[in-house]
Coordinates of C-alpha atoms in Angstrom, one line a residue:
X12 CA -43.3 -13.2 -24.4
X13 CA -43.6 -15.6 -27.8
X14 CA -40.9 -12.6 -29.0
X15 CA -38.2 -14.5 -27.1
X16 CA -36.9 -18.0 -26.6
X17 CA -37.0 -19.3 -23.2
X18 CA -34.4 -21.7 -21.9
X19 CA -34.7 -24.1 -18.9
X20 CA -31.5 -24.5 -17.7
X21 CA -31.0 -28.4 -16.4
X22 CA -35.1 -28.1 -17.0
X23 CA -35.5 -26.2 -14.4
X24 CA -35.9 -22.5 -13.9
X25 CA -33.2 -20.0 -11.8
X26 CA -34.0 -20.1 -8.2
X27 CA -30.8 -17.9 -6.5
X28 CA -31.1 -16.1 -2.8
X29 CA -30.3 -12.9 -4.3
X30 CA -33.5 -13.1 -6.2
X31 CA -35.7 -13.0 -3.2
X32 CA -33.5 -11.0 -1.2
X33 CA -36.0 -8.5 0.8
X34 CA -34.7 -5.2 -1.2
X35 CA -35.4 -7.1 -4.7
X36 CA -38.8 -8.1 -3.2
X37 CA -39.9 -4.3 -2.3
X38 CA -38.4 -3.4 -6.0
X39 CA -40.2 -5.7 -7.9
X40 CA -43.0 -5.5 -6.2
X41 CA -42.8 -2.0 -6.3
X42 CA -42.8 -2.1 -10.0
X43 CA -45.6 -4.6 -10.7
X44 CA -44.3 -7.7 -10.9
X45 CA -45.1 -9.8 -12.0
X46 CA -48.5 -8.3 -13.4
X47 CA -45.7 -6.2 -15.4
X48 CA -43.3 -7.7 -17.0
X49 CA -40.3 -7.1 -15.1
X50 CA -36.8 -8.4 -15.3
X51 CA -33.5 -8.8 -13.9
X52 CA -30.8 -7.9 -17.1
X53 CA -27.3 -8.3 -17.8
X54 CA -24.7 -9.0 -15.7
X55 CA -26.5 -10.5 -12.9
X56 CA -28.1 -13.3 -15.3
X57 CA -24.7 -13.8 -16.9
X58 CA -23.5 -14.6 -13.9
X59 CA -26.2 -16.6 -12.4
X60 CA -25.9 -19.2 -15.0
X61 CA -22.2 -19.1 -14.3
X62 CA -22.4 -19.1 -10.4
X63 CA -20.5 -16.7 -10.0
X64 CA -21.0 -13.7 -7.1
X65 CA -23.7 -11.7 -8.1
X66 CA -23.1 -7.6 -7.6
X67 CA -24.7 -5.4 -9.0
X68 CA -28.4 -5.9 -9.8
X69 CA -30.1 -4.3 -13.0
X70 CA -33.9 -4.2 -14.2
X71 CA -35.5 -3.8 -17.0
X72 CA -39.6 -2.9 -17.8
X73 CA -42.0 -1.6 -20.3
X74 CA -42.9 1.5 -18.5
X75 CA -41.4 4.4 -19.0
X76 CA -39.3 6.7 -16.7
X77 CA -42.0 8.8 -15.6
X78 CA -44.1 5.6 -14.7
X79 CA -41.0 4.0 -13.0
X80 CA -40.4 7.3 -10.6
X81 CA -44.0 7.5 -9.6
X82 CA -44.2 3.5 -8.9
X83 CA -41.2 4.0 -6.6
X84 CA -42.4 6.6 -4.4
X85 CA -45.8 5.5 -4.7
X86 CA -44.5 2.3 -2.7
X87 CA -41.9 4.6 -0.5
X88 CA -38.7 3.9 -2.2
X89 CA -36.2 6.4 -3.1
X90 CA -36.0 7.0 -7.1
X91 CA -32.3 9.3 -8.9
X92 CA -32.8 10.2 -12.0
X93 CA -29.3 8.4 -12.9
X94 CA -29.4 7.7 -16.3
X95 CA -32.5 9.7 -17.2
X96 CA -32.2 10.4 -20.8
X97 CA -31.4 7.0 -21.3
X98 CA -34.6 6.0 -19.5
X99 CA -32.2 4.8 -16.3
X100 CA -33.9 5.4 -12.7
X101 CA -32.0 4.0 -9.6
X102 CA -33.7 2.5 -7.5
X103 CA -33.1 2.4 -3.7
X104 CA -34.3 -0.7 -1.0
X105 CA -32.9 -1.1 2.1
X106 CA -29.6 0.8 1.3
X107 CA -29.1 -0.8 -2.0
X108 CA -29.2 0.7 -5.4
X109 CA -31.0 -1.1 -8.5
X110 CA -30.6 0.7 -12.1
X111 CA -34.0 0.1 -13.8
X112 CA -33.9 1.1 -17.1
X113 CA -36.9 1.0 -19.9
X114 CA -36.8 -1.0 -23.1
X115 CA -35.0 0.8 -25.4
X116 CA -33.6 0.6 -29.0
X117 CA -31.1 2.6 -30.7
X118 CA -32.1 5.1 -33.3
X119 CA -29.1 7.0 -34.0
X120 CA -25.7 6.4 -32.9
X121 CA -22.1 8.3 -33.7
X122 CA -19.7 5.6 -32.2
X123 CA -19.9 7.0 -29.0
X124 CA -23.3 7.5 -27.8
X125 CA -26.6 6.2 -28.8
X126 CA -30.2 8.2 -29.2
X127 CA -33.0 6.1 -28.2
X128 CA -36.5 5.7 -28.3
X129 CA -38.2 3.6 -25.3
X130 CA -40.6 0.6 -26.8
X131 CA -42.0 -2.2 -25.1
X132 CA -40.4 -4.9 -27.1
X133 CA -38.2 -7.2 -25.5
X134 CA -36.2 -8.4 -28.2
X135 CA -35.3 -5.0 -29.6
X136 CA -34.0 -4.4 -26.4
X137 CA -31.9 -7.1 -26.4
X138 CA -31.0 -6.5 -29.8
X139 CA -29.1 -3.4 -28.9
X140 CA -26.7 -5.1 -26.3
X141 CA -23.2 -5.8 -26.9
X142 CA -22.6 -9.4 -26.0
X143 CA -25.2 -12.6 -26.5
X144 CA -24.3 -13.6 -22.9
X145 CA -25.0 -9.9 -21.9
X146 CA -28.3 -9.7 -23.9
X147 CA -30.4 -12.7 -21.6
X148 CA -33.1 -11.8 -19.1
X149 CA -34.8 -13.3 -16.2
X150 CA -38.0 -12.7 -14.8
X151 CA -39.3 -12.7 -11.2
X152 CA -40.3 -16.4 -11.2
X153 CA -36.6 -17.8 -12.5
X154 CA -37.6 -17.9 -16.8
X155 CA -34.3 -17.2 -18.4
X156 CA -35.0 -15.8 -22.0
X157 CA -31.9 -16.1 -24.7
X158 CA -32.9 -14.7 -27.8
X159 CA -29.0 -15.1 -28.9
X160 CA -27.4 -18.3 -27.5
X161 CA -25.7 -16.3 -24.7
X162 CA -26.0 -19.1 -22.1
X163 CA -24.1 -21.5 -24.4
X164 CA -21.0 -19.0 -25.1
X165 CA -20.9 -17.9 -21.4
X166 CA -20.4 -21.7 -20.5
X167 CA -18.1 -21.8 -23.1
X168 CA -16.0 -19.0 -22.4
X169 CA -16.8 -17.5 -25.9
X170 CA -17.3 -13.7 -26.1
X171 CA -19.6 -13.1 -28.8
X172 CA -20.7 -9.5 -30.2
X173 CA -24.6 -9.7 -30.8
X174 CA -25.0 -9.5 -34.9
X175 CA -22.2 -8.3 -36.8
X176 CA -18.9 -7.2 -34.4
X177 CA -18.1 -4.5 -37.2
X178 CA -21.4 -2.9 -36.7
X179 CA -21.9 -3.1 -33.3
X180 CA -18.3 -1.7 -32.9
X181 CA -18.7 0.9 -35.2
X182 CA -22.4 2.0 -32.8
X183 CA -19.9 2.6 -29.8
X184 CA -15.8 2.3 -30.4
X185 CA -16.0 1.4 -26.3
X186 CA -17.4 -2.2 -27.4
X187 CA -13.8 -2.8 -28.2
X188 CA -12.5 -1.9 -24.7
X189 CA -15.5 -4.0 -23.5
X190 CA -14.5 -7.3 -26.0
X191 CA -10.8 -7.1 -24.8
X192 CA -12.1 -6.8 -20.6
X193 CA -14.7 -9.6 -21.2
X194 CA -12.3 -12.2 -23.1
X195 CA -10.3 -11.5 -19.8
X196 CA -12.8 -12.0 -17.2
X197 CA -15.2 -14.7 -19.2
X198 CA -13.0 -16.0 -22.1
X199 CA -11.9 -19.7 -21.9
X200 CA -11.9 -20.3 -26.2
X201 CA -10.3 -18.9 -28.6
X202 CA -11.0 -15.1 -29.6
X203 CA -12.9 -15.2 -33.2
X204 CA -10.5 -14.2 -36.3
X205 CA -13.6 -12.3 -37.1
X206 CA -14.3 -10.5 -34.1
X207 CA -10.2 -9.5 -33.8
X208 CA -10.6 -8.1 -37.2
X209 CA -12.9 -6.0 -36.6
X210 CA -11.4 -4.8 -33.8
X211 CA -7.8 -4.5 -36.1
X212 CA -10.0 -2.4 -38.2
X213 CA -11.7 0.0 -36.2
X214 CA -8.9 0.5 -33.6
X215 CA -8.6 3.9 -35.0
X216 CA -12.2 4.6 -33.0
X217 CA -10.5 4.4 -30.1
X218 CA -9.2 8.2 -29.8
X219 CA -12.6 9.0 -29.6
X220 CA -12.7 7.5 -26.1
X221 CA -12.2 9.9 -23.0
X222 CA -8.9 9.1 -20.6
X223 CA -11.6 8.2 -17.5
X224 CA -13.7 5.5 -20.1
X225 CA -10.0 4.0 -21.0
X226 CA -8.3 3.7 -17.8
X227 CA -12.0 2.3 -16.3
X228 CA -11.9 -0.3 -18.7
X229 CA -8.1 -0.8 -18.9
X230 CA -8.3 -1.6 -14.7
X231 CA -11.1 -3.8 -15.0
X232 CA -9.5 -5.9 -17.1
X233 CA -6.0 -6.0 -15.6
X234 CA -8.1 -6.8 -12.2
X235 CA -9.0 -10.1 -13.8
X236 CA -7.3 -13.1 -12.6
X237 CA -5.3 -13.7 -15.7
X238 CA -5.5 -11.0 -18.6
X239 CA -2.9 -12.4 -21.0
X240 CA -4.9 -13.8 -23.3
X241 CA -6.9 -10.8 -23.6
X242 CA -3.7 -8.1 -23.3
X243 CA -1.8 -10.5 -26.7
X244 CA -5.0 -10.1 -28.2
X245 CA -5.1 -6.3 -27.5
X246 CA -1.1 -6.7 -28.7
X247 CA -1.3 -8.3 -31.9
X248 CA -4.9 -6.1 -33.2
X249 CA -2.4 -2.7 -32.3
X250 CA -5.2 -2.0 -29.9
X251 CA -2.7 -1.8 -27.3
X252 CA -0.4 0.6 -29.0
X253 CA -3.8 2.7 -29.7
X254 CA -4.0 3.2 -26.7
X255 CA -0.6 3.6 -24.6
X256 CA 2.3 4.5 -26.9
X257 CA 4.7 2.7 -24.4
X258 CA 2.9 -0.3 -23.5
X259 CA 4.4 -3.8 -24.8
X260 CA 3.6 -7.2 -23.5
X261 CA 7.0 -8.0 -22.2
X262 CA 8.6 -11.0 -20.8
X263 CA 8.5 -9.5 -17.0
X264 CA 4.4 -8.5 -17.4
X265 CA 4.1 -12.4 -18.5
X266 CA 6.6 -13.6 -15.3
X267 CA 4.4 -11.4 -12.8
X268 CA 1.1 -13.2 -14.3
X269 CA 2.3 -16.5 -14.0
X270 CA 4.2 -15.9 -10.8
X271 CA 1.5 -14.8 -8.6
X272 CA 0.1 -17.9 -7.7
X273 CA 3.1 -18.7 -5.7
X274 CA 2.5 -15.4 -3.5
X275 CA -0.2 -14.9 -1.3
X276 CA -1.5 -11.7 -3.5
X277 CA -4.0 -9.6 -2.3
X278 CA -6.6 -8.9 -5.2
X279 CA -9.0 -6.1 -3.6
X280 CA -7.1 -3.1 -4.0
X281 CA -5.4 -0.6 -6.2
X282 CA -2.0 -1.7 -5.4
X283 CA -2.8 -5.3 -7.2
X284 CA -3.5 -3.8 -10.2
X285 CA -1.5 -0.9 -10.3
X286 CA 1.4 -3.6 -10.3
X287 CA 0.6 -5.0 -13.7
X288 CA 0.0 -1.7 -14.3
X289 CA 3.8 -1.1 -14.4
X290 CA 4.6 -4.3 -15.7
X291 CA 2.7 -3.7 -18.8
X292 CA 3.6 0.2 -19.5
X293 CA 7.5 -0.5 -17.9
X294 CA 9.2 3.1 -18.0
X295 CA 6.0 4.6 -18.8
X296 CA 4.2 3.6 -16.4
X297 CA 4.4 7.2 -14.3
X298 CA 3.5 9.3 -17.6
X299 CA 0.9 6.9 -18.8
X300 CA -1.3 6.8 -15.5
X301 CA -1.3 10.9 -15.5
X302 CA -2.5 11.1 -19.1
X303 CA -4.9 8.2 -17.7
X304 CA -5.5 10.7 -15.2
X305 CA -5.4 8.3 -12.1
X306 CA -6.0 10.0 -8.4
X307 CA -3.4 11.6 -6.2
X308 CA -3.3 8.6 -4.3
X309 CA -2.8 5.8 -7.6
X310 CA 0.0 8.2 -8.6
X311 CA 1.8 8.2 -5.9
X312 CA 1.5 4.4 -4.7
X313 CA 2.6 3.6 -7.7
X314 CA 5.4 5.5 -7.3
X315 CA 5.7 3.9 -4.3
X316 CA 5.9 0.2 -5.6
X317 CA 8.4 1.1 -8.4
X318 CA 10.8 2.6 -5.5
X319 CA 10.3 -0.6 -3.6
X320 CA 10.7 -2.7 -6.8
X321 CA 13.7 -0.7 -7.3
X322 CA 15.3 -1.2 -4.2
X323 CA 14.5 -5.0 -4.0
X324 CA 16.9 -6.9 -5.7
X325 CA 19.5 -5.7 -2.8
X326 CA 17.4 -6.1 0.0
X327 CA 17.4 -9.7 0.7
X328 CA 20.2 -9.9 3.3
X329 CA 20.7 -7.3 6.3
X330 CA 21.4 -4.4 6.6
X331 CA 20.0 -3.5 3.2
X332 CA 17.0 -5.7 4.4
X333 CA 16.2 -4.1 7.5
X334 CA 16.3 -0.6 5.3
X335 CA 14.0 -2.3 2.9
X336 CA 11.4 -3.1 5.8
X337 CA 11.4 0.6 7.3
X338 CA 11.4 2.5 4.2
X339 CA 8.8 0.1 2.6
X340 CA 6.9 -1.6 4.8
X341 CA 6.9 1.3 7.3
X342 CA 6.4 3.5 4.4
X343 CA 3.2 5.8 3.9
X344 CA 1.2 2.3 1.9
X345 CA 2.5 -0.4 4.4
X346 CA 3.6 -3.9 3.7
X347 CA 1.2 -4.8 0.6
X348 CA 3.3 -2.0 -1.3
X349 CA 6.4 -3.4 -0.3
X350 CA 5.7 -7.1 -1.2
X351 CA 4.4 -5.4 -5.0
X352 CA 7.8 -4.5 -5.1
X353 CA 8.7 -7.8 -4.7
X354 CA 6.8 -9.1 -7.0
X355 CA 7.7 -7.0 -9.7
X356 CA 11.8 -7.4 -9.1
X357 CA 11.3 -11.1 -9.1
X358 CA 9.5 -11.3 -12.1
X359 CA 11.8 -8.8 -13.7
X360 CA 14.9 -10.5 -12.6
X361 CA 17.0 -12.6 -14.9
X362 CA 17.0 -16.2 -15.3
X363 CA 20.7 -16.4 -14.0
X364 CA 20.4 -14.5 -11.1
X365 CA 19.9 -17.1 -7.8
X366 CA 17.4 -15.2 -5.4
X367 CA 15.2 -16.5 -2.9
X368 CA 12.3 -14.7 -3.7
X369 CA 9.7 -16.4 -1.7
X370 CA 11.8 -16.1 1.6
X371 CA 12.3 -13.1 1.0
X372 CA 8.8 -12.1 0.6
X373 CA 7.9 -14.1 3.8
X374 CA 10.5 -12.0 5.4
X375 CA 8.7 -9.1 4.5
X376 CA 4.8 -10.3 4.6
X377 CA 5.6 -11.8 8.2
X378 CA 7.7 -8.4 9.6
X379 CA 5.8 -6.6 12.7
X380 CA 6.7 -2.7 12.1
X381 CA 8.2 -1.2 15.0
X382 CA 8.8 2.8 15.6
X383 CA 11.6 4.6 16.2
X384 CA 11.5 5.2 19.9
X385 CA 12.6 8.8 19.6
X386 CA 10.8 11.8 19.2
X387 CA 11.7 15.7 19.0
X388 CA 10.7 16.2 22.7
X389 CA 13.4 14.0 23.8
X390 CA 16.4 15.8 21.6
X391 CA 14.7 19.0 23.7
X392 CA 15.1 17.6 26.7
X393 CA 18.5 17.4 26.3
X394 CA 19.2 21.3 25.8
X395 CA 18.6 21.2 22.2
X396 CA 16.6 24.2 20.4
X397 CA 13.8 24.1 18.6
X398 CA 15.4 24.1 14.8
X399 CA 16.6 21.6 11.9
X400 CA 19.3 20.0 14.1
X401 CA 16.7 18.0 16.0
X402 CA 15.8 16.5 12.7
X403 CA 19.5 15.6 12.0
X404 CA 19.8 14.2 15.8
X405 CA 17.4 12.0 15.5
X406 CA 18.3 10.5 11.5
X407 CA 21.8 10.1 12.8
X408 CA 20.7 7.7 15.6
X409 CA 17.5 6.1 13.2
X410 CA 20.2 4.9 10.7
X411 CA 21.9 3.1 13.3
X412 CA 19.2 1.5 14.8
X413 CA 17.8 0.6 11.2
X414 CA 20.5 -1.1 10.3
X415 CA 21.2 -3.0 13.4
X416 CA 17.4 -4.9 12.8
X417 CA 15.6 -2.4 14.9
X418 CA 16.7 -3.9 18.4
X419 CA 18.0 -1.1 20.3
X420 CA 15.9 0.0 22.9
X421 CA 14.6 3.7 24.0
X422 CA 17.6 4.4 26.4
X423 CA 19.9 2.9 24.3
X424 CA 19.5 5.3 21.7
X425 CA 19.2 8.1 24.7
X426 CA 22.4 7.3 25.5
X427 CA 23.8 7.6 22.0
X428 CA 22.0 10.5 21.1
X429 CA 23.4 12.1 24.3
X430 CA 27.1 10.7 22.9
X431 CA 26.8 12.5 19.5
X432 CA 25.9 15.9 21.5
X433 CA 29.0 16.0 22.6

């Protein structure tokens, strides 16, 4: 270990449940430790010394993949092949995976992907990582080893390229992508001159990238809890325009940031980001996610939210807000679709224009949908055949009741229905 510096953070070592958690016992155990140098790597130590949430878990070792496989089943645990040429084996403990990769280092790369040859020396392997807060290990027994300072920068919110940016940009054009998510998610000071330089210079790289590696990265950093910084940076480097012809950060993708604090937003799901989504590409936003080549499903929500931020600024007063609540909130992606749409009208509404956006979209978050009352069966029952004028029976009376704030009861409409039969 005299290869690597070890820092004592507090003077003390890392002592975190997850670390001890049954499944990482039967891994590491599984894999010698701690007679074998094993240790947790990347994103979970990161995040350790931050305190943030730990997901996923990653480990690294000296032995090779063959030795890795044959460890795991030796000790009964499931072993994939995952990342196999790349010396990556997942592991699997008590439903959970762990990617447990062997010391590597890069031998050849061509700005996308890297050939390697597996060694047993930990700071080559740390050498070839992207960021110095991404390039720390930890063994078993809580040692953190920083061979680059990355403890320091991720306290200080500083995203720092391990060695040169230019030449680690230059080994895979993704780094770029990865800079621009990380500055989002773990920046706090200034992005370097240097660092944005290189990325200025190299943007070009970027065409290399497939759509799925883009968009990936693209999400991850508009799920972040404030991305401007990051999406100005990606702005003023032409990054941005690299990568979506019709992407600009305008004043309503800046409103929707700051604005979102006063709405109680819900973070997990597509629809949040698929929000700034539009924001960001405005009247590309439809062409951009298919050459992004989003799912069905993203497509069409986001569809969805444009119609509802479309139909919005209107809506605020009945009947035009009880026609908002059906046709959005009783739409096919339910209320959270409906208050996006919200969101983006108020954000993209002028400065002149007195709305009360909040009450509105407590009007909308608080709304219980109802259903229509009616069916097909009861147009039937009343003589009519089987055919397109049930259809047109029933919208007739729906609009009605709609409008009205969705009071009418089951015989009410009976009776009407009945009325415009004759």
């Amino acid at each position: 270990m005299s290869d690597m510096r070890v820092l004592s953070l507090s003077g003390m070592n890392i002592s975190a449940p997850w670390m001890t958690a049954p499944p990482v016992r039967a891994v590491l155990k599984a894999l010698g430790a701690p007679d074998i140098d094993v240790r947790f790597v990347g994103g979970c130590v990161r995040d350790a010394i931050l305190g943030r949430p730990i997901t996923d878990i990653d480990l690294a070792t000296p032995d090779i993949p063959d030795v890795i496989v044959a460890k795991l089943e030796s000790a009964g645990l499931k072993a994939v092949p995952t990342g196999l040429i790349h010396g990556t084996i997942t592991a699997v403990a008590g439903g959970q995976g762990f990617e447990v990769t062997t010391l590597r280092r890069d031998t050849a790369c061509d700005g996308r992907h890297a050939a390697v040859e597996f060694t047993t020396n930990w700071q080559e392997d740390a050498s070839r990582r992207d960021f110095t807060f991404n390039a720390m290990s930890l063994s078993s027994d809580g040692q953190v080893f920083d061979p680059f300072g990355g403890a320091v920068d991720a306290k200080a919110g500083r995203v720092r390229f391990v060695g040169e940016p230019k030449d680690r940009i230059q080994e895979d054009y993704l780094r770029i992508l990865r800079y621009f998510r990380f500055l989002a998610s773990h920046g706090r000071a200034a992005p370097d001159p240097k660092t944005l330089k290189a990325c200025k210079d190299l943007r070009s790289g970027l065409t290399q990238l497939s759509a799925e590696r883009v968009a990936g990265e693209f999400v991850k950093l508009l799920s972040t809890e404030n991305p401007l910084l990051s999406v100005h940076a990606m702005a003023s480097t032409g990054v941005l325009k690299v990568l979506f012809a019709g992407a600009r950060v305008a004043p309503d993708f800046e409103k929707l940031i700051s604005q979102e604090g006063k709405f109680d937003v819900s973070r997990q799901t597509d629809v949040f980001w698929l929000t700034r989504w539009i924001a960001i590409m405005s009247d590309s936003a439809v062409d951009a996610a298919a050459a992004m080549k989003f799912s069905v499903k993203q497509c069409r929500i986001l569809e969805a939210i444009i119609a509802a931020a479309k139909a919005a600024p209107e809506a605020q007063v009945p009947p035009n807000l009880y026609r908002y609540l059906h046709e959005h909130v009783g739409g096919a992606y339910g209320a959270e679709v409906a208050l996006a749409g919200i969101r983006l009208a108020s954000a993209r509404a002028k400065n002149d224009e007195v709305q009360d956006w909040s009450a509105f979209y407590r009007a909308v978050q608080d709304w219980p949908p109802v259903i229509f009352p009616l069916m097909g069966k009861d147009v039937q029952n009343l003589g009519v055949p089987q055919g397109p004028e049930i259809g047109q029976l029933l919208d007739a009376v729906k609009v009605r009741w709609v409008e009205e704030g969705f009071k009418a009861s089951k015989a009410e409409l009976m009776r009407r229905l009945k009325d415009n039969l004759h």
